[in-house]
Coordinates of C-alpha atoms and ligand atoms in Angstrom, one line a residue:
M860 CA 117.4 118.2 77.0
S861 CA 115.7 116.6 79.9
A862 CA 115.9 118.4 83.2
I863 CA 115.6 116.8 86.6
P864 CA 113.0 115.5 87.4
F865 CA 111.4 115.8 83.9
Y866 CA 113.5 113.0 82.4
K867 CA 113.0 111.9 78.8
W868 CA 114.0 108.6 77.2
F869 CA 114.7 107.6 73.7
V870 CA 114.3 111.2 72.6
G871 CA 113.2 111.5 68.9
G872 CA 112.5 107.7 68.8
K873 CA 109.4 106.7 66.9
T874 CA 107.3 103.7 68.1
N875 CA 103.9 102.5 69.2
I876 CA 103.7 99.9 72.1
A877 CA 100.9 98.2 70.2
L878 CA 103.1 97.7 67.2
N879 CA 105.5 95.7 69.4
A880 CA 102.9 93.9 71.4
V881 CA 100.7 92.9 68.5
D882 CA 101.4 94.0 64.9
R883 CA 104.9 92.6 64.8
H884 CA 104.0 89.2 65.8
V885 CA 101.5 88.6 63.1
K886 CA 104.4 88.8 60.6
T887 CA 106.1 85.8 62.3
W888 CA 105.3 82.2 63.3
R889 CA 103.7 83.6 66.4
R890 CA 100.7 84.7 64.3
N891 CA 99.1 81.4 65.3
K892 CA 100.5 81.2 68.8
L893 CA 98.1 81.9 71.7
A894 CA 98.4 85.4 73.0
I895 CA 95.5 85.2 75.6
I896 CA 93.7 82.3 77.2
W897 CA 90.7 83.3 79.3
E898 CA 88.4 81.6 81.6
G899 CA 85.2 83.3 83.0
E900 CA 84.1 82.6 86.5
N901 CA 81.1 80.9 85.2
G902 CA 83.3 78.4 83.3
E903 CA 83.1 80.1 79.9
K904 CA 86.4 79.7 78.1
R905 CA 88.1 81.7 75.1
T906 CA 91.4 81.9 73.4
Y907 CA 93.0 84.4 71.2
S908 CA 95.8 83.8 68.9
Y909 CA 98.1 86.8 68.0
W910 CA 96.3 86.9 64.7
R911 CA 92.8 87.0 66.3
L912 CA 94.0 89.6 68.8
Y913 CA 95.4 91.8 66.1
Q914 CA 92.2 91.7 64.2
E915 CA 90.0 92.5 67.4
V916 CA 92.4 95.4 68.2
N917 CA 92.2 96.8 64.8
K918 CA 88.5 96.6 64.7
F919 CA 88.0 98.2 68.1
A920 CA 90.6 100.9 67.2
N921 CA 88.4 101.7 64.1
V922 CA 85.3 101.9 66.4
L923 CA 87.0 104.3 68.7
R924 CA 88.2 106.5 65.8
S925 CA 84.6 106.5 64.4
M926 CA 83.4 107.8 67.9
G927 CA 85.8 110.7 67.3
V928 CA 88.6 109.6 69.4
R929 CA 91.9 111.2 68.1
K930 CA 95.6 111.0 69.0
G931 CA 96.0 112.7 72.4
D932 CA 92.3 112.1 73.5
T933 CA 91.9 110.1 76.7
V934 CA 89.6 107.1 77.0
T935 CA 88.4 105.8 80.3
I936 CA 88.0 102.1 80.7
Y937 CA 85.9 100.5 83.5
M938 CA 85.5 96.8 82.9
G939 CA 85.9 93.4 84.4
R940 CA 88.6 90.8 83.7
T941 CA 87.7 89.7 80.2
P942 CA 89.9 89.8 77.0
E943 CA 87.9 93.0 76.0
I944 CA 89.7 95.1 78.5
V945 CA 93.0 94.1 76.9
I946 CA 91.6 94.7 73.4
A947 CA 90.3 98.1 74.5
M948 CA 93.7 99.1 76.0
L949 CA 95.6 98.0 73.0
A950 CA 93.2 99.8 70.7
C951 CA 93.7 103.0 72.5
A952 CA 97.4 102.6 72.3
K953 CA 97.2 101.9 68.6
I954 CA 95.4 105.1 67.8
G955 CA 97.6 107.1 70.4
A956 CA 94.7 107.8 72.7
P957 CA 96.0 107.5 76.3
H958 CA 93.8 105.1 78.3
S959 CA 92.8 105.6 81.9
V960 CA 91.7 102.3 83.3
V961 CA 89.7 102.6 86.6
Y962 CA 89.6 99.4 88.6
G963 CA 86.0 97.8 88.6
G964 CA 85.9 97.9 92.5
F965 CA 85.8 101.6 92.6
S966 CA 82.6 103.5 93.3
D967 CA 80.7 105.9 90.9
Q968 CA 82.1 109.0 92.7
A969 CA 85.7 107.7 92.3
L970 CA 85.1 106.9 88.6
A971 CA 83.5 110.3 88.1
D972 CA 86.5 112.1 89.7
R973 CA 88.8 110.2 87.4
I974 CA 86.8 110.8 84.3
A975 CA 86.7 114.5 85.1
D976 CA 90.4 114.7 85.8
A977 CA 91.3 112.8 82.5
K978 CA 88.6 114.7 80.6
S979 CA 87.5 111.5 78.7
K980 CA 84.8 111.9 76.0
V981 CA 84.5 108.1 75.6
V982 CA 84.0 105.5 78.4
V983 CA 84.4 101.8 77.7
T984 CA 82.6 99.5 80.2
S985 CA 80.7 96.1 80.4
D986 CA 77.1 95.4 81.6
G987 CA 78.7 93.5 84.5
S988 CA 81.3 90.9 85.6
W989 CA 81.1 87.7 87.5
L990 CA 82.5 87.6 91.0
R991 CA 81.7 85.0 93.6
G992 CA 78.7 83.8 91.6
K993 CA 77.1 87.2 91.5
I994 CA 77.1 90.1 89.1
V995 CA 79.1 93.2 89.7
P996 CA 76.9 95.8 88.0
L997 CA 79.5 97.8 86.3
K998 CA 77.1 99.7 84.0
N999 CA 75.0 101.0 86.8
V1000 CA 78.1 102.5 88.3
V1001 CA 79.0 104.1 85.0
D1002 CA 75.5 105.6 84.6
E1003 CA 75.8 107.3 88.0
A1004 CA 79.3 108.5 87.3
V1005 CA 78.4 109.7 83.8
Q1006 CA 75.6 111.8 85.1
R1007 CA 78.1 113.8 87.0
S1008 CA 80.5 113.9 84.0
P1009 CA 79.4 116.4 81.3
V1010 CA 82.5 115.7 79.2
V1011 CA 81.3 112.2 78.4
Q1012 CA 79.8 111.9 75.0
S1013 CA 79.6 108.1 74.4
V1014 CA 79.7 104.9 76.5
I1015 CA 80.6 101.6 74.8
V1016 CA 79.2 98.5 76.6
Y1017 CA 80.6 95.1 76.3
K1018 CA 77.8 92.4 76.9
R1019 CA 79.4 90.0 79.4
T1020 CA 76.6 88.9 81.8
G1021 CA 73.5 89.8 79.8
Q1022 CA 71.4 91.2 82.7
E1023 CA 68.9 93.9 82.0
I1024 CA 70.6 97.3 82.0
N1025 CA 69.9 100.9 81.1
M1026 CA 71.0 101.9 77.6
E1027 CA 70.7 105.6 77.0
Q1028 CA 69.8 106.4 73.4
G1029 CA 72.3 108.4 71.5
R1030 CA 75.0 107.9 74.3
D1031 CA 75.2 104.2 75.0
Y1032 CA 76.3 101.8 72.3
W1033 CA 76.8 97.9 72.4
W1034 CA 80.3 96.7 71.8
H1035 CA 79.1 93.8 69.6
E1036 CA 76.9 96.0 67.5
L1037 CA 79.6 98.6 66.8
M1038 CA 82.1 95.7 66.0
A1039 CA 79.7 94.3 63.5
L1040 CA 79.5 97.7 61.5
P1041 CA 81.5 98.1 58.2
I1042 CA 83.5 100.8 59.9
A1043 CA 85.0 98.2 62.2
S1044 CA 87.2 97.0 59.6
N1045 CA 90.0 94.5 60.6
K1046 CA 92.7 96.8 59.1
C1047 CA 93.9 99.8 60.9
E1048 CA 96.9 102.1 60.7
T1049 CA 99.0 102.1 63.8
E1050 CA 99.6 105.7 64.8
V1051 CA 103.3 106.6 64.8
M1052 CA 104.1 107.8 68.3
D1053 CA 107.0 109.7 69.8
A1054 CA 108.8 107.6 72.4
E1055 CA 107.7 110.2 75.0
D1056 CA 104.0 110.5 73.9
P1057 CA 101.5 109.5 76.7
L1058 CA 100.5 105.8 76.7
F1059 CA 98.3 105.8 79.9
I1060 CA 97.3 107.5 83.0
L1061 CA 96.6 105.4 86.0
Y1062 CA 95.3 106.9 89.1
T1063 CA 96.8 106.0 92.4
S1064 CA 96.5 107.1 96.1
G1065 CA 98.8 109.6 97.6
T1066 CA 99.1 111.8 100.6
T1067 CA 96.4 114.3 99.7
G1068 CA 92.7 113.6 99.0
K1069 CA 92.7 113.7 95.2
P1070 CA 94.2 110.7 93.5
K1071 CA 97.2 111.2 91.3
G1072 CA 97.1 110.4 87.6
I1073 CA 100.4 108.7 87.0
L1074 CA 101.6 109.1 83.5
H1075 CA 103.5 106.5 81.4
T1076 CA 104.8 106.8 77.9
H1077 CA 105.1 104.6 74.8
G1078 CA 108.9 104.3 74.6
G1079 CA 110.5 103.8 78.0
Y1080 CA 107.6 101.9 79.5
Q1081 CA 107.7 99.2 76.7
V1082 CA 111.5 98.7 77.0
Y1083 CA 111.6 98.4 80.7
T1084 CA 108.5 96.3 81.4
S1085 CA 109.4 93.7 78.7
T1086 CA 113.1 93.5 79.8
T1087 CA 112.1 93.1 83.4
L1088 CA 109.6 90.3 82.6
E1089 CA 112.1 88.5 80.4
W1090 CA 114.9 88.6 82.9
V1091 CA 113.1 88.1 86.1
F1092 CA 110.7 85.4 85.1
D1093 CA 112.9 84.0 82.3
L1094 CA 109.9 84.0 80.1
K1095 CA 110.1 81.7 77.1
D1096 CA 107.9 80.9 74.1
E1097 CA 106.7 77.6 75.7
D1098 CA 105.6 79.3 78.9
R1099 CA 102.0 79.8 80.2
W1100 CA 102.3 83.0 82.2
W1101 CA 99.6 83.8 84.7
C1102 CA 99.8 87.3 86.4
A1103 CA 96.7 86.9 88.7
A1104 CA 96.3 90.7 89.2
D1105 CA 93.5 92.9 87.7
P1106 CA 94.3 94.7 84.5
G1107 CA 93.0 97.8 86.3
W1108 CA 96.1 98.1 88.4
I1109 CA 99.7 98.7 87.3
T1110 CA 100.5 95.0 87.8
G1111 CA 98.0 94.1 85.2
H1112 CA 98.9 96.9 82.9
S1113 CA 102.6 95.9 82.8
Y1114 CA 102.5 92.2 83.4
I1115 CA 99.1 90.9 82.1
V1116 CA 98.9 93.1 79.0
Y1117 CA 102.0 95.0 77.8
A1118 CA 105.2 93.0 78.8
P1119 CA 103.9 89.5 78.0
L1120 CA 102.6 90.5 74.7
I1121 CA 105.7 92.4 73.7
L1122 CA 107.7 89.2 74.5
G1123 CA 105.1 87.2 72.3
A1124 CA 104.2 85.1 75.4
T1125 CA 100.9 83.5 76.3
S1126 CA 99.1 85.3 79.0
F1127 CA 96.3 83.6 81.1
I1128 CA 93.5 85.7 82.5
Y1129 CA 90.8 84.4 84.9
E1130 CA 87.8 86.6 85.6
G1131 CA 86.5 85.8 89.1
A1132 CA 87.3 85.0 92.7
P1133 CA 90.0 82.4 93.7
T1134 CA 87.5 80.6 95.9
Y1135 CA 84.7 80.2 93.5
P1136 CA 82.9 77.7 93.5
Y1137 CA 85.5 76.0 95.8
P1138 CA 88.9 77.1 97.3
D1139 CA 90.8 75.1 94.6
R1140 CA 89.6 77.0 91.6
W1141 CA 93.1 78.5 91.1
W1142 CA 94.8 75.2 91.5
R1143 CA 92.4 73.6 89.1
L1144 CA 93.3 76.4 86.6
V1145 CA 97.0 75.8 87.0
E1146 CA 96.6 72.1 86.2
E1147 CA 94.1 72.6 83.4
Y1148 CA 96.0 75.1 81.6
G1149 CA 99.5 73.9 82.5
I1150 CA 100.5 77.3 84.0
T1151 CA 104.3 77.4 84.3
V1152 CA 104.8 80.8 86.0
L1153 CA 102.3 82.2 88.7
Y1154 CA 102.7 85.8 89.8
T1155 CA 100.4 86.9 92.6
A1156 CA 100.2 88.9 96.0
P1157 CA 100.8 87.8 99.6
T1158 CA 97.2 88.6 100.5
A1159 CA 95.9 86.2 97.9
I1160 CA 98.4 83.5 99.1
R1161 CA 97.3 84.1 102.8
G1162 CA 93.7 83.9 101.7
L1163 CA 94.1 80.5 100.0
M1164 CA 96.4 79.2 102.7
R1165 CA 93.6 79.4 105.1
F1166 CA 91.8 76.6 103.4
G1167 CA 94.5 74.1 104.0
D1168 CA 96.8 71.9 102.0
A1169 CA 94.1 69.4 100.8
W1170 CA 92.8 71.8 98.1
P1171 CA 96.0 72.3 96.2
A1172 CA 97.0 68.6 97.0
R1173 CA 94.1 67.5 94.8
H1174 CA 95.7 68.9 91.7
D1175 CA 98.8 68.3 89.7
L1176 CA 100.8 71.5 90.0
S1177 CA 104.0 70.1 88.4
S1178 CA 103.8 72.4 85.4
L1179 CA 104.9 75.3 87.6
R1180 CA 108.6 76.3 87.4
L1181 CA 108.6 79.8 89.0
L1182 CA 106.5 81.8 91.3
G1183 CA 106.2 85.5 92.0
S1184 CA 104.9 87.9 94.6
V1185 CA 104.1 91.6 94.7
G1186 CA 102.2 94.3 96.5
E1187 CA 103.5 94.1 100.1
P1188 CA 106.2 92.4 102.0
I1189 CA 105.5 88.7 102.1
N1190 CA 105.4 87.2 105.6
P1191 CA 107.6 84.1 106.2
E1192 CA 104.6 81.8 106.8
A1193 CA 102.9 82.6 103.5
W1194 CA 106.2 82.4 101.7
K1195 CA 106.9 78.9 103.0
W1196 CA 103.5 77.7 102.1
F1197 CA 103.7 79.2 98.6
Y1198 CA 107.1 77.5 98.2
K1199 CA 106.4 74.1 99.6
V1200 CA 102.7 73.4 99.0
I1201 CA 102.2 75.3 95.6
G1202 CA 105.7 75.2 94.2
G1203 CA 106.6 71.7 95.5
E1204 CA 110.0 73.1 96.7
R1205 CA 111.0 73.3 93.0
C1206 CA 110.0 76.9 92.3
P1207 CA 112.0 80.0 93.4
I1208 CA 109.8 82.9 94.4
M1209 CA 110.6 86.2 92.7
D1210 CA 109.4 88.8 95.3
T1211 CA 109.3 92.0 93.2
W1212 CA 109.2 95.4 94.8
W1213 CA 107.9 98.2 92.6
Q1214 CA 105.1 100.8 92.3
T1215 CA 102.6 102.3 89.9
E1216 CA 105.1 105.1 89.5
T1217 CA 108.0 102.8 88.6
G1218 CA 106.1 101.0 85.8
G1219 CA 108.1 97.7 86.3
F1220 CA 110.2 95.8 88.9
V1221 CA 112.9 97.8 90.7
I1222 CA 114.0 95.6 93.5
T1223 CA 113.7 91.9 92.5
P1224 CA 115.7 88.6 92.4
L1225 CA 116.6 87.0 89.1
P1226 CA 116.1 83.2 89.1
S1227 CA 119.8 82.7 90.0
V1228 CA 119.8 85.0 93.0
P1229 CA 119.8 83.2 96.5
L1230 CA 116.6 84.0 98.2
K1231 CA 115.8 85.2 101.6
P1232 CA 112.0 84.9 102.4
G1233 CA 110.5 88.4 102.9
S1234 CA 113.2 90.3 101.0
A1235 CA 112.9 91.4 97.4
T1236 CA 116.7 90.9 97.4
R1237 CA 118.6 93.4 95.2
P1238 CA 118.0 96.1 92.5
F1239 CA 117.3 95.1 89.0
P1240 CA 120.4 95.5 86.8
G1241 CA 120.9 99.2 86.0
Q1242 CA 118.9 100.4 89.1
V1243 CA 120.6 102.4 91.8
V1244 CA 118.6 101.9 95.0
D1245 CA 119.5 102.9 98.5
V1246 CA 118.2 103.3 102.1
V1247 CA 119.2 106.6 103.3
D1248 CA 118.6 108.9 106.4
E1249 CA 117.0 112.3 106.2
H1250 CA 120.2 113.9 105.2
G1251 CA 120.8 111.5 102.5
N1252 CA 123.6 109.4 104.0
S1253 CA 123.4 105.7 103.3
C1254 CA 122.1 103.8 106.4
E1255 CA 124.2 101.1 107.9
A1256 CA 123.1 97.5 107.6
G1257 CA 120.1 96.9 109.9
V1258 CA 119.1 100.6 110.2
E1259 CA 115.7 101.6 108.9
G1260 CA 115.6 104.5 106.5
K1261 CA 113.8 105.9 103.4
L1262 CA 114.0 104.0 100.2
V1263 CA 115.3 106.1 97.2
I1264 CA 116.1 105.4 93.7
K1265 CA 119.2 107.4 92.7
R1266 CA 119.2 107.2 88.9
P1267 CA 116.4 107.7 86.4
W1268 CA 115.0 104.6 84.6
P1269 CA 113.1 104.1 81.3
S1270 CA 109.6 103.3 82.7
M1271 CA 109.6 105.9 85.4
L1272 CA 106.4 108.1 85.7
R1273 CA 106.8 111.2 83.7
T1274 CA 104.6 113.5 85.7
V1275 CA 101.3 113.7 87.6
W1276 CA 98.6 114.3 84.9
G1277 CA 97.8 118.0 84.8
D1278 CA 99.8 118.7 88.0
P1279 CA 103.6 118.9 87.5
D1280 CA 104.0 120.7 90.8
R1281 CA 102.6 117.8 92.6
Y1282 CA 105.0 115.5 90.8
I1283 CA 108.0 117.5 92.0
K1284 CA 106.6 117.9 95.6
Q1285 CA 105.7 114.3 96.1
Y1286 CA 108.7 112.6 94.6
W1287 CA 111.7 115.0 94.2
T1288 CA 111.6 117.4 97.1
D1289 CA 113.0 115.5 100.0
Y1290 CA 116.2 114.7 98.2
A1291 CA 116.0 117.6 95.7
Q1292 CA 119.7 118.4 96.1
Q1293 CA 120.8 114.9 95.3
G1294 CA 118.0 114.4 92.6
W1295 CA 116.9 111.2 94.0
Y1296 CA 113.3 109.7 93.7
L1297 CA 111.6 109.3 97.0
A1298 CA 109.6 106.0 96.9
G1299 CA 107.5 106.6 100.0
D1300 CA 108.6 103.3 101.7
S1301 CA 110.9 102.7 104.6
A1302 CA 113.4 99.8 104.4
R1303 CA 116.4 98.2 105.8
K1304 CA 119.5 96.8 104.1
D1305 CA 121.3 93.7 105.6
A1306 CA 125.0 92.8 105.6
D1307 CA 124.6 91.1 102.2
G1308 CA 123.2 94.2 100.7
Y1309 CA 119.7 92.7 100.5
I1310 CA 116.9 95.2 100.9
W1311 CA 113.9 94.5 103.3
V1312 CA 110.9 96.8 102.6
I1313 CA 109.1 97.6 105.7
G1314 CA 106.1 99.6 104.7
R1315 CA 104.8 103.1 103.6
I1316 CA 106.0 106.2 105.4
D1317 CA 103.3 108.4 104.1
D1318 CA 99.5 108.3 104.6
V1319 CA 99.1 105.5 102.2
I1320 CA 97.4 102.3 103.6
K1321 CA 97.7 98.9 101.9
V1322 CA 94.6 96.8 102.3
S1323 CA 94.9 93.3 100.6
G1324 CA 97.6 94.9 98.5
Y1325 CA 95.4 97.7 97.3
R1326 CA 96.6 101.2 97.8
L1327 CA 94.5 103.7 99.5
G1328 CA 95.1 107.3 100.8
T1329 CA 94.0 108.0 104.4
A1330 CA 92.7 111.4 103.0
E1331 CA 90.4 109.8 100.5
I1332 CA 88.7 107.6 103.2
E1333 CA 88.6 110.5 105.6
S1334 CA 86.9 112.8 103.2
G1335 CA 84.5 110.1 102.4
L1336 CA 83.7 109.8 106.2
V1337 CA 83.1 113.5 106.7
S1338 CA 80.9 113.7 103.8
Y1339 CA 78.4 111.6 105.8
R1340 CA 75.9 114.0 107.5
D1341 CA 76.5 112.8 111.1
V1342 CA 80.3 113.0 111.0
A1343 CA 82.1 116.1 111.9
E1344 CA 85.8 115.0 111.8
A1345 CA 87.5 111.7 111.0
A1346 CA 90.9 110.0 111.1
V1347 CA 91.8 106.5 109.8
I1348 CA 94.8 104.3 110.5
A1349 CA 96.1 101.0 109.3
V1350 CA 96.2 98.2 111.8
P1351 CA 98.1 94.9 111.0
D1352 CA 95.9 92.1 109.9
E1353 CA 96.8 88.5 109.4
L1354 CA 94.9 88.0 106.1
K1355 CA 94.8 91.5 104.6
G1356 CA 98.2 92.8 105.6
S1357 CA 96.4 95.7 107.2
V1358 CA 92.9 96.8 107.8
I1359 CA 91.4 100.3 108.3
Y1360 CA 90.2 101.6 111.7
A1361 CA 88.3 104.8 111.6
Y1362 CA 87.8 107.3 114.4
C1363 CA 84.9 109.7 114.0
I1364 CA 83.8 112.8 115.9
L1365 CA 80.1 113.2 115.4
N1366 CA 78.1 116.4 115.0
A1367 CA 76.3 117.7 118.0
G1368 CA 72.9 115.9 118.3
S1369 CA 74.2 112.7 116.8
T1370 CA 75.0 109.6 118.9
G1371 CA 77.2 106.6 117.9
S1372 CA 75.4 103.3 117.6
D1373 CA 75.8 100.0 115.6
E1374 CA 73.3 101.3 113.1
L1375 CA 75.2 104.5 112.6
E1376 CA 78.5 102.4 112.1
K1377 CA 76.7 100.3 109.4
A1378 CA 75.2 103.3 107.7
I1379 CA 78.6 105.0 107.5
K1380 CA 80.2 101.8 106.2
K1381 CA 77.6 101.7 103.5
H1382 CA 78.3 105.3 102.6
I1383 CA 82.0 104.6 102.2
R1384 CA 81.3 101.5 100.1
E1385 CA 79.3 103.8 97.8
E1386 CA 81.5 106.9 98.0
V1387 CA 84.9 105.4 97.7
G1388 CA 84.4 101.7 97.0
P1389 CA 84.2 98.3 98.8
I1390 CA 87.9 98.1 99.5
A1391 CA 87.9 101.3 101.5
V1392 CA 85.3 100.2 104.0
P1393 CA 86.8 100.4 107.5
E1394 CA 87.0 97.2 109.6
K1395 CA 85.9 99.1 112.6
I1396 CA 84.5 102.6 113.3
E1397 CA 85.0 104.1 116.8
F1398 CA 83.1 107.2 117.8
V1399 CA 85.2 109.6 119.8
T1400 CA 85.0 113.1 121.2
T1401 CA 88.5 114.2 120.4
L1402 CA 91.4 113.2 118.0
P1403 CA 95.1 113.6 119.1
K1404 CA 96.4 116.5 117.1
T1405 CA 99.6 118.5 117.0
R1406 CA 99.5 122.1 117.8
S1407 CA 99.5 122.9 114.2
G1408 CA 96.3 120.8 113.8
K1409 CA 97.7 117.6 112.2
I1410 CA 96.1 114.4 113.3
M1411 CA 98.8 112.3 115.0
R1412 CA 98.0 109.0 113.4
R1413 CA 100.9 107.2 115.1
V1414 CA 99.2 107.9 118.5
L1415 CA 96.0 106.3 117.3
K1416 CA 97.9 103.5 115.9
A1417 CA 99.8 102.8 119.1
R1418 CA 96.5 103.0 121.1
A1419 CA 94.6 100.6 118.7
Q1420 CA 97.4 98.1 119.2
G1421 CA 97.9 98.7 122.8
L1422 CA 101.5 99.8 122.2
P1423 CA 103.4 102.6 123.9
E1424 CA 102.3 106.1 122.5
G1425 CA 105.9 107.4 122.2
D1426 CA 106.7 111.1 122.4
L1427 CA 103.7 113.1 123.0
S1428 CA 105.4 116.5 123.3
T1429 CA 103.8 117.9 120.2
L1430 CA 100.4 116.8 121.2
E1431 CA 98.0 119.8 121.5
D1432 CA 96.0 118.6 124.5
Ligands
WT7_599 C1 103.7 100.1 97.1 C2 103.3 100.4 95.7 C3 103.7 97.5 91.9 C4 102.6 96.6 91.9 C5 101.6 96.5 93.1 C6 101.6 97.7 94.0 C7 104.3 98.1 98.2 C8 104.8 96.6 96.3 C9 106.2 95.1 97.3 C10 107.1 94.1 97.7 C11 107.1 95.0 99.8 C12 105.8 96.1 98.3 C13 105.3 99.3 98.5 C14 105.1 100.2 97.4 N1 105.0 97.0 97.6 N2 105.6 95.5 96.2 N3 107.4 93.1 96.9 N4 107.6 94.1 98.9 N5 106.3 96.1 99.5 O1 101.7 99.0 93.4 O2 99.7 100.1 94.4 O3 101.6 101.4 93.4 O4 101.9 100.2 95.5 O5 103.4 98.7 97.3 O6 104.8 99.9 99.7 O7 105.4 101.5 97.7 P1 101.2 100.2 94.2

């Protein structure tokens, strides 16, 4: 029996997500259908039919097995956007090894923390990846991280860019060399998994410093992700689907890799920056590949909108029939531009609200639902979502409250890896009596029952749609020798949704300067990653705190934006 909140789905069911995403298609006419179309930033192109993908997955699964990876062993993947990341993920699934994909923008420290938490013996990476015409040196980051990770025995390196890199004898192996060995046979047994067996861990930011390893499973996850994609985007065999996220985030896991392949669709992947070499790169790709459905984030739309209408106007975008948005509320200006200029006023925009934890879309229109720009509309069929006050009463229309999900769903997270107490505390404590899932967002309903998500209520910041915890950035700041104490807040930004402002108290003897600000930013880039670098660092002598010592971020926020500071009765000083 499954007890709240440790729900189980399809108990006793035997499956493997790779069986439904790959194996099954090669027995049908889809064997010769394109599964993946890829274009590198440098113009390289590759395609994979389901048959070829099947063989590559089998080969790499055999390679992993020969490296000693067994059912239940985790594998950490740190790669750029090439088909190999998809092959690596599917190969792990095939042999029952939970993957932990770490986004290629994270620093060596962040990678080392995630490797240690997942206890991965094997890391899969590439020498580099192309971004804005430059190489992202992925393998260097892995070298640094692995030095701090005694559990790692082997590193498999896919050669993407071909620059000089360090290869450690007896630890590092080239992907192409392993794939050429006789052990890399193109036949491989698919491990029979229980529906509830772990499929992957994906780390995401929460309220406290340590990132949480969100756990998803083979059974429920495959059912829910594929059903949501099929219904919301009405995906058909003749579609060319482009989810322009990174496979390293949940959006990529669910809607670049697993759901489209389960549906037997064609998934397009582009390696690099939307503006390289010119701001029409995406529109050229839509035209050239005949993309029919484009799913992206408001921050990307705003970033491209900046360059004006002439760039998209140069391209024939008439293949598009549907558009999608995810990651943060979409502002009306970006919505209108996306709808008019990109969708030619033909394509409804599916604004999908969901989270790493939910695995798939939870609040979303279906193509037939009347849209309201900025609202993800209504819950997906079967979902019971509400906006409630702190006692659990449903909020009236127009009243802001907390977003909760009232019934379990198949692709819900199962736990926080290695920390079930944190799972309970974070998601199931505020409404423990009712047994509701706390999403961590605030929202409003309108008179038509449409839900308008406002933003996070916890200490999570969304920068360009990326999720960061204030605690992660703050602990990065105080690990710099001059910094005694730090607080970070999110400040609204036209392009990125929000940006990070940091307030630092320096150690006695240190003085604030532009050089110091630069040095601290560099430190954060190395310690946490480029996406966590504050827009501005202010040196202060005190921070507003409650008498119990908690930093009052709302006071800092109000000050940064020149707004009223509100109730200061709990302020210590
Ligand atoms: C948080 C989850 C799920 C894929 C990407 C983000 C915000 C997500 C929307 C939307 C308003 C949204 C929420 C949520 N969010 N989609 N359509 N409208 N807000 O996954 O990194 O786990 O972040 O993103 O605040 O809690 P994630």
